[in-house]
CSV table of C-alpha atoms and ligand atoms in Angstrom, one decimal:
chain,number,residue,atom,x,y,z
Z,14,MET,CA,-133.3,-78.7,-132.8
Z,15,THR,CA,-132.6,-78.7,-129.0
Z,16,ASP,CA,-134.5,-78.3,-126.1
Z,17,CYS,CA,-132.1,-78.9,-123.5
Z,18,ILE,CA,-127.7,-78.3,-123.7
Z,19,ILE,CA,-126.8,-79.9,-120.0
Z,20,VAL,CA,-123.4,-79.1,-119.6
Z,21,GLY,CA,-121.1,-82.3,-118.4
Z,22,GLY,CA,-121.9,-86.0,-117.8
Z,23,GLY,CA,-121.4,-86.5,-115.1
Z,24,LEU,CA,-123.8,-88.7,-113.1
Z,25,ILE,CA,-125.8,-86.0,-112.0
Z,26,GLY,CA,-125.3,-84.4,-115.8
Z,27,LEU,CA,-126.5,-88.0,-117.5
Z,28,LEU,CA,-129.6,-89.0,-115.2
Z,29,THR,CA,-131.0,-85.4,-115.5
Z,30,ALA,CA,-130.5,-85.2,-120.5
Z,31,ARG,CA,-132.5,-88.8,-118.6
Z,32,GLU,CA,-135.5,-87.5,-117.0
Z,33,LEU,CA,-135.9,-84.6,-119.5
Z,34,VAL,CA,-136.0,-87.4,-122.4
Z,35,LEU,CA,-138.6,-88.9,-121.0
Z,36,SER,CA,-140.3,-87.0,-120.6
Z,37,GLY,CA,-140.0,-85.9,-123.9
Z,38,CYS,CA,-137.8,-83.6,-124.7
Z,39,ARG,CA,-135.1,-82.9,-127.3
Z,40,VAL,CA,-131.7,-82.5,-124.9
Z,41,LEU,CA,-128.6,-82.3,-126.2
Z,42,VAL,CA,-125.3,-83.8,-123.4
Z,43,LEU,CA,-121.5,-82.1,-123.8
Z,44,GLU,CA,-118.7,-83.4,-121.4
Z,45,ARG,CA,-114.9,-82.0,-121.7
Z,46,GLY,CA,-113.5,-84.9,-121.2
Z,47,ARG,CA,-115.1,-88.4,-121.2
Z,48,PRO,CA,-118.4,-89.1,-120.0
Z,49,GLY,CA,-118.7,-90.6,-117.0
Z,50,ARG,CA,-115.8,-89.7,-115.7
Z,51,GLU,CA,-115.0,-87.5,-113.0
Z,52,SER,CA,-116.3,-87.5,-109.4
Z,53,SER,CA,-119.4,-89.2,-110.0
Z,54,TRP,CA,-116.7,-93.0,-111.4
Z,55,ALA,CA,-114.4,-91.7,-108.4
Z,56,GLY,CA,-117.1,-92.3,-105.9
Z,57,GLY,CA,-117.4,-95.3,-103.2
Z,58,GLY,CA,-121.6,-95.7,-104.9
Z,59,ILE,CA,-123.2,-95.7,-100.8
Z,60,LEU,CA,-126.6,-94.8,-101.3
Z,61,SER,CA,-126.7,-93.0,-98.1
Z,62,PRO,CA,-125.1,-90.3,-96.0
Z,63,LEU,CA,-121.6,-91.7,-93.7
Z,64,TYR,CA,-123.0,-90.0,-90.8
Z,65,PRO,CA,-126.6,-89.2,-92.4
Z,66,TRP,CA,-128.3,-87.4,-89.2
Z,67,ARG,CA,-125.3,-85.0,-89.3
Z,68,TYR,CA,-127.1,-83.3,-92.2
Z,69,PRO,CA,-130.5,-81.2,-92.9
Z,70,ASP,CA,-133.0,-82.0,-94.1
Z,71,ALA,CA,-133.5,-80.9,-97.0
Z,72,VAL,CA,-131.0,-84.0,-97.4
Z,73,SER,CA,-132.3,-86.5,-96.4
Z,74,SER,CA,-135.7,-85.9,-98.1
Z,75,LEU,CA,-134.0,-85.8,-101.4
Z,76,VAL,CA,-131.6,-88.9,-99.7
Z,77,ALA,CA,-135.1,-91.1,-99.1
Z,78,TRP,CA,-136.8,-90.3,-102.5
Z,79,SER,CA,-133.5,-91.9,-104.3
Z,80,GLN,CA,-133.4,-94.9,-102.4
Z,81,GLN,CA,-136.8,-95.9,-103.1
Z,82,HIS,CA,-136.4,-95.1,-106.2
Z,83,TYR,CA,-132.7,-97.3,-106.6
Z,84,PRO,CA,-134.0,-100.2,-107.3
Z,85,GLN,CA,-136.3,-99.7,-109.5
Z,86,LEU,CA,-134.0,-97.8,-112.0
Z,87,ALA,CA,-130.8,-99.8,-112.0
Z,88,ARG,CA,-133.7,-102.8,-113.3
Z,89,ASP,CA,-134.2,-100.7,-115.1
Z,90,LEU,CA,-130.7,-99.7,-116.7
Z,91,ARG,CA,-130.2,-103.7,-116.1
Z,92,GLU,CA,-133.4,-104.7,-119.1
Z,93,ALA,CA,-132.4,-102.1,-121.4
Z,94,THR,CA,-128.4,-102.3,-121.9
Z,95,GLY,CA,-127.0,-105.5,-119.9
Z,96,ILE,CA,-125.2,-103.3,-117.4
Z,97,ASP,CA,-125.3,-104.6,-113.8
Z,98,PRO,CA,-125.4,-101.2,-112.1
Z,99,GLU,CA,-125.0,-103.6,-108.8
Z,100,TRP,CA,-127.6,-102.7,-106.1
Z,101,THR,CA,-126.9,-104.4,-103.8
Z,102,ARG,CA,-128.3,-103.9,-100.1
Z,103,SER,CA,-125.3,-104.1,-97.6
Z,104,GLY,CA,-126.8,-102.8,-94.4
Z,105,LEU,CA,-123.8,-100.2,-92.8
Z,106,LEU,CA,-122.4,-100.6,-89.8
Z,107,ILE,CA,-120.9,-97.2,-88.2
Z,108,THR,CA,-118.4,-98.2,-85.1
Z,109,ASP,CA,-117.6,-94.5,-83.9
Z,110,THR,CA,-121.2,-94.6,-81.6
Z,111,GLY,CA,-120.5,-91.2,-79.8
Z,112,GLU,CA,-124.2,-89.5,-81.6
Z,113,LEU,CA,-126.7,-92.5,-80.6
Z,114,GLU,CA,-128.7,-90.0,-79.2
Z,115,GLN,CA,-129.1,-88.0,-82.0
Z,116,ALA,CA,-129.1,-90.4,-84.7
Z,117,THR,CA,-131.2,-92.6,-83.4
Z,118,ASP,CA,-133.6,-89.4,-83.5
Z,119,TRP,CA,-132.8,-88.2,-86.4
Z,120,ALA,CA,-134.0,-92.4,-87.8
Z,121,TRP,CA,-137.4,-92.0,-85.7
Z,122,ARG,CA,-138.4,-88.7,-87.8
Z,123,GLN,CA,-136.9,-89.6,-90.7
Z,124,GLY,CA,-138.7,-93.7,-90.9
Z,125,VAL,CA,-135.6,-95.2,-91.5
Z,126,GLU,CA,-134.7,-98.0,-90.0
Z,127,LEU,CA,-131.4,-98.1,-87.0
Z,128,GLU,CA,-130.8,-100.5,-84.5
Z,129,SER,CA,-128.0,-100.0,-81.8
Z,130,LEU,CA,-125.5,-102.9,-81.4
Z,131,GLU,CA,-123.9,-104.2,-78.4
Z,132,GLY,CA,-121.1,-106.9,-77.8
Z,133,GLU,CA,-121.4,-109.8,-79.9
Z,134,ASP,CA,-123.7,-109.5,-82.1
Z,135,ILE,CA,-121.2,-106.5,-84.1
Z,136,GLN,CA,-119.2,-109.4,-85.0
Z,137,ARG,CA,-121.9,-111.4,-85.7
Z,138,CYS,CA,-123.3,-108.9,-88.0
Z,139,GLU,CA,-119.8,-108.3,-90.0
Z,140,PRO,CA,-117.3,-111.7,-88.7
Z,141,ALA,CA,-114.2,-109.3,-90.2
Z,142,LEU,CA,-114.5,-106.1,-87.9
Z,143,GLY,CA,-110.9,-106.1,-86.1
Z,144,ILE,CA,-112.3,-103.7,-84.0
Z,145,ALA,CA,-113.7,-104.7,-80.8
Z,146,ALA,CA,-116.1,-102.0,-80.3
Z,147,GLU,CA,-118.5,-102.0,-77.5
Z,148,ARG,CA,-121.9,-100.5,-79.2
Z,149,ALA,CA,-122.4,-99.6,-82.7
Z,150,ILE,CA,-125.5,-98.5,-84.8
Z,151,TRP,CA,-126.8,-101.2,-88.0
Z,152,MET,CA,-128.5,-99.4,-90.7
Z,153,PRO,CA,-130.0,-102.9,-92.0
Z,154,SER,CA,-131.4,-100.7,-95.2
Z,155,VAL,CA,-128.5,-98.8,-96.7
Z,156,ALA,CA,-127.5,-99.4,-100.5
Z,157,GLN,CA,-124.6,-99.5,-102.7
Z,158,VAL,CA,-123.8,-99.5,-106.1
Z,159,ARG,CA,-121.2,-99.8,-108.0
Z,160,ASN,CA,-121.2,-96.1,-109.9
Z,161,PRO,CA,-119.0,-97.4,-112.5
Z,162,SER,CA,-120.6,-99.7,-113.7
Z,163,LEU,CA,-124.2,-97.3,-113.4
Z,164,LEU,CA,-122.5,-94.7,-115.4
Z,165,ARG,CA,-122.0,-97.1,-118.4
Z,166,ALA,CA,-125.5,-97.8,-118.1
Z,167,VAL,CA,-127.3,-94.7,-117.5
Z,168,TYR,CA,-124.6,-94.3,-121.2
Z,169,ASP,CA,-125.8,-96.8,-123.2
Z,170,ASP,CA,-129.3,-96.2,-121.9
Z,171,LEU,CA,-129.2,-92.6,-122.9
Z,172,LEU,CA,-127.8,-93.7,-126.4
Z,173,ILE,CA,-131.0,-95.9,-127.3
Z,174,ARG,CA,-133.2,-93.2,-126.6
Z,175,GLY,CA,-131.2,-91.5,-129.1
Z,176,VAL,CA,-129.5,-88.6,-127.5
Z,177,THR,CA,-126.3,-87.2,-128.7
Z,178,VAL,CA,-123.2,-87.1,-125.9
Z,179,MET,CA,-120.6,-85.2,-127.1
Z,180,HIS,CA,-117.7,-86.0,-125.9
Z,181,ASP,CA,-114.1,-83.5,-126.1
Z,182,ALA,CA,-116.2,-80.7,-126.6
Z,183,GLY,CA,-115.6,-78.5,-123.1
Z,184,VAL,CA,-118.4,-75.5,-122.9
Z,185,THR,CA,-116.0,-72.1,-122.8
Z,186,ALA,CA,-118.7,-69.6,-123.2
Z,187,LEU,CA,-122.7,-69.3,-121.6
Z,188,GLN,CA,-124.1,-67.1,-124.8
Z,189,ILE,CA,-127.0,-65.0,-123.4
Z,190,GLU,CA,-128.1,-61.7,-124.8
Z,191,ASP,CA,-131.2,-59.6,-122.6
Z,192,SER,CA,-130.1,-61.7,-119.8
Z,193,ARG,CA,-131.7,-64.8,-121.7
Z,194,ILE,CA,-130.0,-68.0,-122.6
Z,195,HIS,CA,-129.7,-68.6,-126.6
Z,196,GLY,CA,-127.0,-71.3,-126.3
Z,197,VAL,CA,-123.2,-72.0,-125.9
Z,198,VAL,CA,-120.0,-72.3,-127.4
Z,199,SER,CA,-117.4,-75.5,-126.5
Z,200,GLU,CA,-114.8,-76.6,-127.8
Z,201,LYS,CA,-116.9,-78.6,-131.0
Z,202,GLY,CA,-118.8,-75.5,-132.0
Z,203,ARG,CA,-121.5,-73.5,-130.9
Z,204,PHE,CA,-124.6,-75.0,-129.9
Z,205,HIS,CA,-128.6,-73.3,-129.7
Z,206,ALA,CA,-130.9,-74.3,-126.8
Z,207,ARG,CA,-133.3,-72.3,-125.1
Z,208,HIS,CA,-132.8,-74.4,-121.9
Z,209,VAL,CA,-129.3,-74.6,-120.3
Z,210,VAL,CA,-127.9,-77.4,-117.0
Z,211,ILE,CA,-125.0,-76.9,-116.1
Z,212,THR,CA,-124.4,-80.1,-114.0
Z,213,SER,CA,-120.5,-79.3,-114.4
Z,214,GLY,CA,-119.7,-80.5,-110.8
Z,215,ALA,CA,-116.9,-79.3,-108.8
Z,216,TRP,CA,-116.1,-77.4,-112.0
Z,217,SER,CA,-119.5,-75.6,-112.1
Z,218,ALA,CA,-118.7,-72.8,-110.7
Z,219,GLU,CA,-115.9,-72.0,-113.2
Z,220,VAL,CA,-118.4,-72.6,-115.9
Z,221,LEU,CA,-121.3,-70.4,-114.4
Z,222,SER,CA,-118.4,-67.3,-113.7
Z,223,ARG,CA,-118.2,-67.1,-117.3
Z,224,ALA,CA,-122.1,-66.3,-117.6
Z,225,GLY,CA,-120.8,-63.2,-114.3
Z,226,VAL,CA,-123.3,-66.2,-111.3
Z,227,SER,CA,-120.8,-67.0,-108.8
Z,228,LEU,CA,-122.1,-69.8,-106.5
Z,229,PRO,CA,-120.5,-71.3,-103.8
Z,230,VAL,CA,-119.4,-75.0,-105.0
Z,231,LYS,CA,-115.7,-75.8,-105.2
Z,232,PRO,CA,-113.6,-79.2,-105.1
Z,233,VAL,CA,-112.6,-80.6,-102.6
Z,234,ARG,CA,-110.3,-83.8,-103.3
Z,235,GLY,CA,-110.8,-87.3,-102.0
Z,236,GLN,CA,-108.6,-90.6,-102.6
Z,237,MET,CA,-109.5,-94.1,-102.9
Z,238,LEU,CA,-108.2,-96.8,-102.5
Z,239,MET,CA,-109.1,-101.0,-103.9
Z,240,PHE,CA,-108.3,-104.2,-102.3
Z,241,HIS,CA,-108.5,-107.3,-104.8
Z,242,ALA,CA,-109.8,-109.4,-101.9
Z,243,SER,CA,-112.1,-112.4,-101.8
Z,244,PRO,CA,-115.6,-112.0,-102.0
Z,245,LEU,CA,-116.1,-114.6,-98.3
Z,246,LEU,CA,-114.0,-111.6,-96.6
Z,247,LEU,CA,-116.5,-108.6,-96.3
Z,248,GLN,CA,-119.9,-108.5,-96.5
Z,249,ARG,CA,-121.4,-105.2,-94.4
Z,250,ILE,CA,-120.3,-101.4,-95.7
Z,251,VAL,CA,-118.4,-100.9,-91.5
Z,252,LEU,CA,-117.0,-96.9,-91.3
Z,253,HIS,CA,-114.9,-95.8,-88.3
Z,254,GLU,CA,-113.9,-92.3,-87.7
Z,255,GLY,CA,-114.6,-91.2,-91.0
Z,256,HIS,CA,-113.0,-94.2,-93.3
Z,257,TYR,CA,-114.9,-96.6,-95.1
Z,258,VAL,CA,-114.7,-100.1,-96.6
Z,259,ILE,CA,-116.9,-101.6,-99.2
Z,260,PRO,CA,-117.5,-104.9,-100.2
Z,261,ARG,CA,-118.4,-105.3,-104.1
Z,262,ARG,CA,-119.6,-109.0,-104.3
Z,263,ASP,CA,-116.9,-109.8,-107.0
Z,264,GLY,CA,-114.7,-109.0,-103.8
Z,265,ARG,CA,-113.4,-105.9,-104.5
Z,266,ILE,CA,-113.0,-103.7,-101.4
Z,267,LEU,CA,-113.6,-100.1,-101.8
Z,268,VAL,CA,-111.9,-97.8,-99.1
Z,269,GLY,CA,-112.6,-94.3,-98.5
Z,270,SER,CA,-111.9,-91.8,-97.9
Z,271,THR,CA,-109.8,-88.5,-97.6
Z,272,LEU,CA,-111.0,-85.0,-97.7
Z,273,GLU,CA,-108.2,-82.2,-98.7
Z,274,ASN,CA,-109.1,-79.0,-100.0
Z,275,THR,CA,-105.5,-78.9,-103.4
Z,276,GLY,CA,-108.0,-76.9,-105.1
Z,277,TYR,CA,-108.2,-78.5,-108.0
Z,278,ASP,CA,-105.6,-80.8,-108.3
Z,279,LYS,CA,-106.1,-84.6,-108.8
Z,280,SER,CA,-103.0,-86.6,-107.9
Z,281,THR,CA,-102.6,-88.9,-105.5
Z,282,THR,CA,-100.3,-89.4,-102.5
Z,283,ASP,CA,-98.2,-91.8,-100.5
Z,284,ALA,CA,-99.6,-89.8,-96.9
Z,285,ALA,CA,-103.0,-90.9,-98.1
Z,286,ARG,CA,-101.8,-94.1,-99.8
Z,287,GLY,CA,-100.4,-94.9,-95.6
Z,288,GLU,CA,-103.6,-92.7,-94.5
Z,289,LEU,CA,-106.6,-95.5,-96.6
Z,290,VAL,CA,-104.0,-98.1,-95.3
Z,291,ARG,CA,-104.2,-97.7,-91.7
Z,292,ALA,CA,-108.1,-97.6,-91.4
Z,293,ALA,CA,-108.3,-100.4,-94.0
Z,294,THR,CA,-106.7,-102.8,-92.0
Z,295,ARG,CA,-108.0,-101.7,-88.5
Z,296,LEU,CA,-110.8,-102.3,-89.7
Z,297,VAL,CA,-110.9,-105.8,-91.7
Z,298,PRO,CA,-107.3,-107.0,-90.3
Z,299,ASP,CA,-106.9,-109.4,-93.2
Z,300,LEU,CA,-106.5,-107.7,-95.8
Z,301,ALA,CA,-103.5,-107.2,-95.2
Z,302,ALA,CA,-102.5,-110.4,-97.0
Z,303,PHE,CA,-104.9,-109.2,-100.3
Z,304,PRO,CA,-103.1,-106.7,-103.2
Z,305,ILE,CA,-103.5,-103.1,-104.2
Z,306,GLU,CA,-105.4,-102.9,-106.9
Z,307,ARG,CA,-105.5,-99.1,-107.3
Z,308,HIS,CA,-105.5,-95.9,-105.2
Z,309,TRP,CA,-106.6,-92.6,-107.2
Z,310,ALA,CA,-108.5,-89.0,-106.7
Z,311,GLY,CA,-111.7,-87.4,-107.5
Z,312,LEU,CA,-113.5,-84.3,-106.9
Z,313,ARG,CA,-116.2,-83.9,-104.8
Z,314,PRO,CA,-118.2,-80.3,-105.5
Z,315,GLY,CA,-118.2,-79.0,-102.4
Z,316,SER,CA,-121.3,-77.0,-101.4
Z,317,PRO,CA,-122.5,-75.1,-97.6
Z,318,GLY,CA,-124.1,-77.9,-95.4
Z,319,GLY,CA,-123.2,-80.6,-98.5
Z,320,VAL,CA,-126.9,-79.2,-100.1
Z,321,PRO,CA,-126.8,-78.8,-104.2
Z,322,PHE,CA,-128.4,-76.1,-105.9
Z,323,ILE,CA,-131.1,-77.1,-108.3
Z,324,GLY,CA,-133.2,-75.0,-110.7
Z,325,LYS,CA,-133.3,-71.5,-111.5
Z,326,VAL,CA,-130.8,-68.8,-111.5
Z,327,PRO,CA,-133.0,-65.9,-111.0
Z,328,GLU,CA,-132.1,-63.1,-113.4
Z,329,ILE,CA,-131.1,-65.2,-116.3
Z,330,SER,CA,-133.9,-67.1,-118.3
Z,331,GLY,CA,-133.6,-71.1,-119.4
Z,332,LEU,CA,-130.1,-70.8,-117.6
Z,333,TYR,CA,-130.2,-74.1,-114.5
Z,334,ILE,CA,-128.5,-75.4,-112.7
Z,335,ASN,CA,-128.2,-78.4,-110.9
Z,336,SER,CA,-124.6,-79.3,-108.9
Z,337,GLY,CA,-122.9,-79.3,-105.3
Z,338,HIS,CA,-123.5,-83.0,-104.1
Z,339,TYR,CA,-120.7,-83.1,-102.6
Z,340,ARG,CA,-119.5,-86.3,-100.8
Z,341,ASN,CA,-123.6,-87.7,-101.5
Z,342,GLY,CA,-123.5,-86.9,-105.6
Z,343,VAL,CA,-124.2,-90.6,-106.2
Z,344,VAL,CA,-127.4,-91.1,-103.7
Z,345,LEU,CA,-129.1,-87.4,-104.5
Z,346,ALA,CA,-128.7,-88.0,-108.0
Z,347,PRO,CA,-132.4,-89.5,-109.2
Z,348,ALA,CA,-133.8,-87.3,-107.0
Z,349,SER,CA,-131.5,-83.9,-107.6
Z,350,SER,CA,-131.9,-84.8,-111.5
Z,351,ARG,CA,-135.9,-85.6,-111.0
Z,352,LEU,CA,-136.6,-82.8,-109.1
Z,353,LEU,CA,-134.8,-80.2,-112.4
Z,354,ALA,CA,-136.9,-82.0,-114.2
Z,355,ASP,CA,-140.0,-80.5,-112.4
Z,356,ILE,CA,-138.8,-77.1,-111.9
Z,357,LEU,CA,-137.5,-76.8,-115.5
Z,358,LEU,CA,-141.3,-78.5,-117.6
Z,359,GLY,CA,-143.0,-76.3,-114.2
Z,360,ARG,CA,-145.0,-80.1,-112.9
Z,361,ASP,CA,-144.9,-80.3,-109.5
Z,362,PRO,CA,-142.3,-80.8,-107.5
Z,363,ILE,CA,-141.3,-84.2,-106.2
Z,364,VAL,CA,-140.4,-81.7,-103.2
Z,365,ASP,CA,-139.8,-78.2,-102.3
Z,366,PRO,CA,-137.3,-76.8,-104.2
Z,367,ALA,CA,-136.6,-73.5,-101.7
Z,368,PRO,CA,-133.6,-74.8,-100.1
Z,369,TYR,CA,-132.0,-75.9,-103.0
Z,370,ARG,CA,-132.4,-72.5,-105.2
Z,371,PRO,CA,-129.3,-71.6,-106.5
Z,372,ASP,CA,-129.5,-67.9,-105.2
Z,373,ARG,CA,-130.3,-69.4,-101.4
Z,374,GLN,CA,-128.5,-67.7,-99.0
Z,375,PRO,CA,-126.0,-70.1,-96.4
Z,376,ALA,CA,-127.5,-70.6,-93.5
Z,377,GLY,CA,-124.9,-70.3,-90.8
Z,378,SER,CA,-125.0,-74.4,-89.9
Z,379,ASP,CA,-124.2,-74.5,-93.5
Z,380,MET,CA,-120.6,-73.3,-93.3
Z,381,GLY,CA,-117.6,-74.8,-93.6
Z,382,MET,CA,-119.9,-78.1,-92.0
Z,383,ASP,CA,-116.8,-79.9,-92.8
Z,384,CYS,CA,-113.0,-79.6,-92.3
Z,385,ASP,CA,-110.3,-81.4,-94.1
Z,386,ASP,CA,-108.3,-83.9,-93.7
Z,387,GLU,CA,-105.4,-81.3,-91.7
Z,388,GLY,CA,-108.2,-80.3,-89.6
Z,389,ARG,CA,-109.6,-76.6,-91.2
Z,390,LYS,CA,-112.7,-76.4,-92.3
Z,391,ILE,CA,-113.8,-76.3,-95.7
Z,392,ASP,CA,-114.7,-73.3,-96.6
Z,393,PHE,CA,-117.7,-73.4,-99.2
Z,394,VAL,CA,-118.8,-69.6,-99.2
P,414,FAD,C1,-113.6,-90.8,-102.5
P,414,FAD,C2,-114.9,-89.6,-103.4
P,414,FAD,C3,-116.3,-90.9,-102.7
P,414,FAD,C4,-117.3,-90.8,-103.3
P,414,FAD,N1,-118.5,-91.7,-102.5
P,414,FAD,C5,-118.9,-91.2,-102.8
P,414,FAD,C6,-120.4,-92.5,-102.0
P,414,FAD,O1,-120.3,-93.5,-101.9
P,414,FAD,N2,-121.9,-92.2,-102.5
P,414,FAD,C7,-122.3,-91.3,-103.3
P,414,FAD,O2,-123.9,-89.9,-102.8
P,414,FAD,N3,-121.3,-89.9,-103.9
P,414,FAD,C8,-119.7,-90.1,-103.3
P,414,FAD,N4,-119.0,-89.3,-103.4
P,414,FAD,C9,-120.4,-87.7,-104.0
P,414,FAD,C10,-119.9,-88.3,-105.6
P,414,FAD,O3,-119.4,-88.8,-106.2
P,414,FAD,C11,-119.7,-86.7,-107.0
P,414,FAD,O4,-120.7,-86.2,-105.6
P,414,FAD,C12,-120.8,-86.4,-107.7
P,414,FAD,O5,-120.3,-87.6,-108.6
P,414,FAD,C13,-121.1,-85.5,-108.8
P,414,FAD,O6,-121.9,-85.4,-110.1
P,414,FAD,P1,-121.5,-84.7,-110.8
P,414,FAD,O7,-121.9,-85.2,-111.9
P,414,FAD,O8,-122.0,-83.7,-110.4
P,414,FAD,O9,-119.9,-84.4,-111.2
P,414,FAD,P2,-119.0,-85.4,-112.3
P,414,FAD,O10,-118.8,-86.4,-111.9
P,414,FAD,O11,-117.4,-85.1,-111.7
P,414,FAD,O12,-119.1,-84.6,-113.2
P,414,FAD,C14,-119.1,-82.9,-113.9
P,414,FAD,C15,-118.8,-83.5,-115.5
P,414,FAD,O13,-119.1,-82.3,-115.8
P,414,FAD,C16,-117.7,-82.1,-117.2
P,414,FAD,N5,-117.3,-81.0,-117.1
P,414,FAD,C17,-116.7,-79.0,-116.6
P,414,FAD,N6,-116.6,-78.8,-116.9
P,414,FAD,C18,-117.0,-78.7,-118.2
P,414,FAD,C19,-117.3,-77.3,-119.2
P,414,FAD,N7,-116.3,-75.6,-119.3
P,414,FAD,N8,-117.5,-78.4,-120.4
P,414,FAD,C20,-118.3,-79.5,-119.9
P,414,FAD,N9,-117.8,-80.3,-119.7
P,414,FAD,C21,-116.7,-79.6,-118.2
P,414,FAD,C22,-116.6,-82.3,-116.2
P,414,FAD,O14,-116.0,-83.7,-116.8
P,414,FAD,C23,-117.3,-84.0,-115.2
P,414,FAD,O15,-117.3,-85.0,-117.1
P,414,FAD,C24,-117.6,-89.2,-103.6
P,414,FAD,C25,-116.8,-88.9,-104.3
P,414,FAD,C26,-115.7,-89.1,-104.7
P,414,FAD,C27,-114.8,-88.3,-105.1
């Protein structure tokens, strides 16, 4: 008998399953395609929001918990599976500094390391930099993971722990009677459980709508490029005016990303490729000498203010949500999964769960906090 069904095998679903299994639950993960092949795979793996001071405290507190626990998680997964998620403290160098005062205040309040660099110190920090910035923000403690490896490690770890992760098992209906969930109908049959957690990323609203529950989570497309460069070229994650470069240990360099309001369309475009190449070679001119190995797109689960929905659906007993992590699902995943498990199991939660309640009313500041690449506000409500 299964205690809990997880609907969606992205990073949020897989880590939620892991948290529940570690607490002694019998868990079944149902994934529509292949596990870990959607947004969680497509992301950059930066373990911090891009401009962290722009986010509400509800995001910062989960980020802080995850950042503290990521090194141990990466070690545990590597030991259990032999797959290294490549947790690496690369640091984050931000060369647009119009918000320096706001950033400094935020870092002081949160106890986060943040320095203001000037002149030659910037070039010393990252010699490959092509931008002649007078000032820069340096956050030395920001780390990254190689998210496809992390996903493979979590997946293997679940299998070792005896969890069934079914692929090609899209959930087509939620079985609800007398305001209580009893299980789900999937492409691989019916499954019963007392608890069901929706972790379907950008598709979560669609899955929940089948139970008459509405959730303001919408897909926001992001395109990325990967250069096959050299491990000596770049050491830091560098961010400038919304574009960033991420150096992997093997010399690959990822460039991101676009922010597009194109529904469920996951195709890549020449326009985005051009935009990303221009941004990358402006940031690191020597990249122009290296080939582009891959260009891809993923659908972020956008939510108002980027604050995820974590908790119980009030009107349906046994139904839970862990979704809407928008641009920060990789960094938020450990904390968010732990919090969901705390709520489901009735334990003391790691943080106050109120800001993440699925039935919360969006605050004024949550609405349309982001614009797409055309400058149009992305309205999540
Ligand atoms: C270009 C880009 C760059 C990013 N960079 C970063 C970054 O640097 N750092 C960071 O923290 N975050 C980043 N993100 C955001 C992060 O990737 C997401 O917030 C996170 O991956 C969301 O995880 P998820 O598990 O909710 O969604 P997903 O990984 O999309 O997983 C959802 C899963 O649910 C499945 N599913 C859908 N419908 C059903 C159904 N009916 N039945 C069963 N299964 C279903 C899907 O197939 C999918 O596998 C980035 C995202 C993108 C696109």
